[in-house]
Amino acid sequence: MRMTSKGQVTIPLELRERFGLGPGAEVEVVAGDDGAVVRPAVARARGAEVVSRLRDRADGGLDAEAVLRLTRGDVD
């Protein structure tokens, strides 16, 4: 398999059929121990994607209890 100057590769027909990959199918490339692994992308809920992007970005100094109090309207 050869990569084009645009970084594109053609997935063999047998594998596309086996994994149900057609035009417009989403795939992801994951770093593995022996190189890159191309696999069908797992559809994630929009909320899960937002949480994933925001994870570990907060630095407001609030613990879980403080966040719960704020979301419930219990403000000290």
Tab-separated table of C-alpha atoms in Angstrom:
chain	number	residue	atom	x	y	z
A	1	MET	CA	0.000	0.000	0.000
A	2	ARG	CA	1.384	3.387	-0.954
A	3	MET	CA	0.513	6.775	0.539
A	4	THR	CA	-0.205	9.730	-1.757
A	5	SER	CA	1.353	13.170	-1.349
A	6	LYS	CA	-1.894	14.190	0.400
A	7	GLY	CA	-1.467	11.429	2.996
A	8	GLN	CA	-4.219	9.259	1.507
A	9	VAL	CA	-4.202	5.473	1.276
A	10	THR	CA	-6.677	3.115	-0.358
A	11	ILE	CA	-8.152	0.522	1.974
A	12	PRO	CA	-8.451	-2.760	0.058
A	13	LEU	CA	-11.986	-3.672	-1.070
A	14	GLU	CA	-12.008	-6.879	0.998
A	15	LEU	CA	-11.400	-4.902	4.194
A	16	ARG	CA	-13.884	-2.148	3.276
A	17	GLU	CA	-16.573	-4.782	2.733
A	18	ARG	CA	-15.640	-6.700	5.882
A	19	PHE	CA	-15.916	-3.610	8.082
A	20	GLY	CA	-18.782	-1.928	6.215
A	21	LEU	CA	-16.763	1.068	5.072
A	22	GLY	CA	-18.224	2.999	2.181
A	23	PRO	CA	-17.769	6.499	0.777
A	24	GLY	CA	-17.914	9.044	3.592
A	25	ALA	CA	-17.301	6.460	6.311
A	26	GLU	CA	-15.455	7.806	9.338
A	27	VAL	CA	-12.279	6.038	10.401
A	28	GLU	CA	-9.745	6.839	13.083
A	29	VAL	CA	-6.004	6.317	13.137
A	30	VAL	CA	-4.626	5.216	16.499
A	31	ALA	CA	-0.985	4.875	17.482
A	32	GLY	CA	-0.206	1.268	18.341
A	33	ASP	CA	2.899	-0.461	19.659
A	34	ASP	CA	3.855	-1.625	16.163
A	35	GLY	CA	2.683	1.424	14.197
A	36	ALA	CA	-0.590	3.053	13.233
A	37	VAL	CA	-3.913	1.219	13.390
A	38	VAL	CA	-6.799	2.320	11.159
A	39	ARG	CA	-10.215	1.345	12.470
A	40	PRO	CA	-13.844	2.349	11.973
A	41	ALA	CA	-14.637	5.404	14.083
A	42	VAL	CA	-16.950	4.814	16.996
A	43	ALA	CA	-19.904	7.162	16.907
A	44	ARG	CA	-19.845	9.180	20.107
A	45	ALA	CA	-22.639	11.180	21.566
A	46	ARG	CA	-22.163	14.927	21.220
A	47	GLY	CA	-22.080	15.296	25.001
A	48	ALA	CA	-19.309	12.726	25.349
A	49	GLU	CA	-17.263	14.567	22.738
A	50	VAL	CA	-17.666	17.890	24.535
A	51	VAL	CA	-16.701	16.338	27.872
A	52	SER	CA	-13.666	14.714	26.272
A	53	ARG	CA	-12.470	18.050	24.885
A	54	LEU	CA	-12.991	19.872	28.177
A	55	ARG	CA	-11.559	17.206	30.484
A	56	ASP	CA	-8.733	18.467	32.741
A	57	ARG	CA	-9.156	22.085	31.605
A	58	ALA	CA	-10.896	23.476	34.679
A	59	ASP	CA	-8.752	25.135	37.295
A	60	GLY	CA	-11.368	26.909	39.405
A	61	GLY	CA	-10.272	25.163	42.584
A	62	LEU	CA	-13.693	23.601	43.179
A	63	ASP	CA	-14.069	20.080	44.488
A	64	ALA	CA	-16.921	17.773	43.464
A	65	GLU	CA	-19.072	18.776	46.458
A	66	ALA	CA	-18.746	22.479	45.627
A	67	VAL	CA	-19.747	21.844	42.009
A	68	LEU	CA	-22.784	19.842	43.144
A	69	ARG	CA	-23.844	22.648	45.503
A	70	LEU	CA	-23.552	25.182	42.678
A	71	THR	CA	-25.524	23.072	40.211
A	72	ARG	CA	-28.264	22.509	42.798
A	73	GLY	CA	-28.476	26.170	43.695
A	74	ASP	CA	-27.051	25.661	47.209
A	75	VAL	CA	-24.683	28.619	47.378
A	76	ASP	CA	-22.893	29.371	50.659
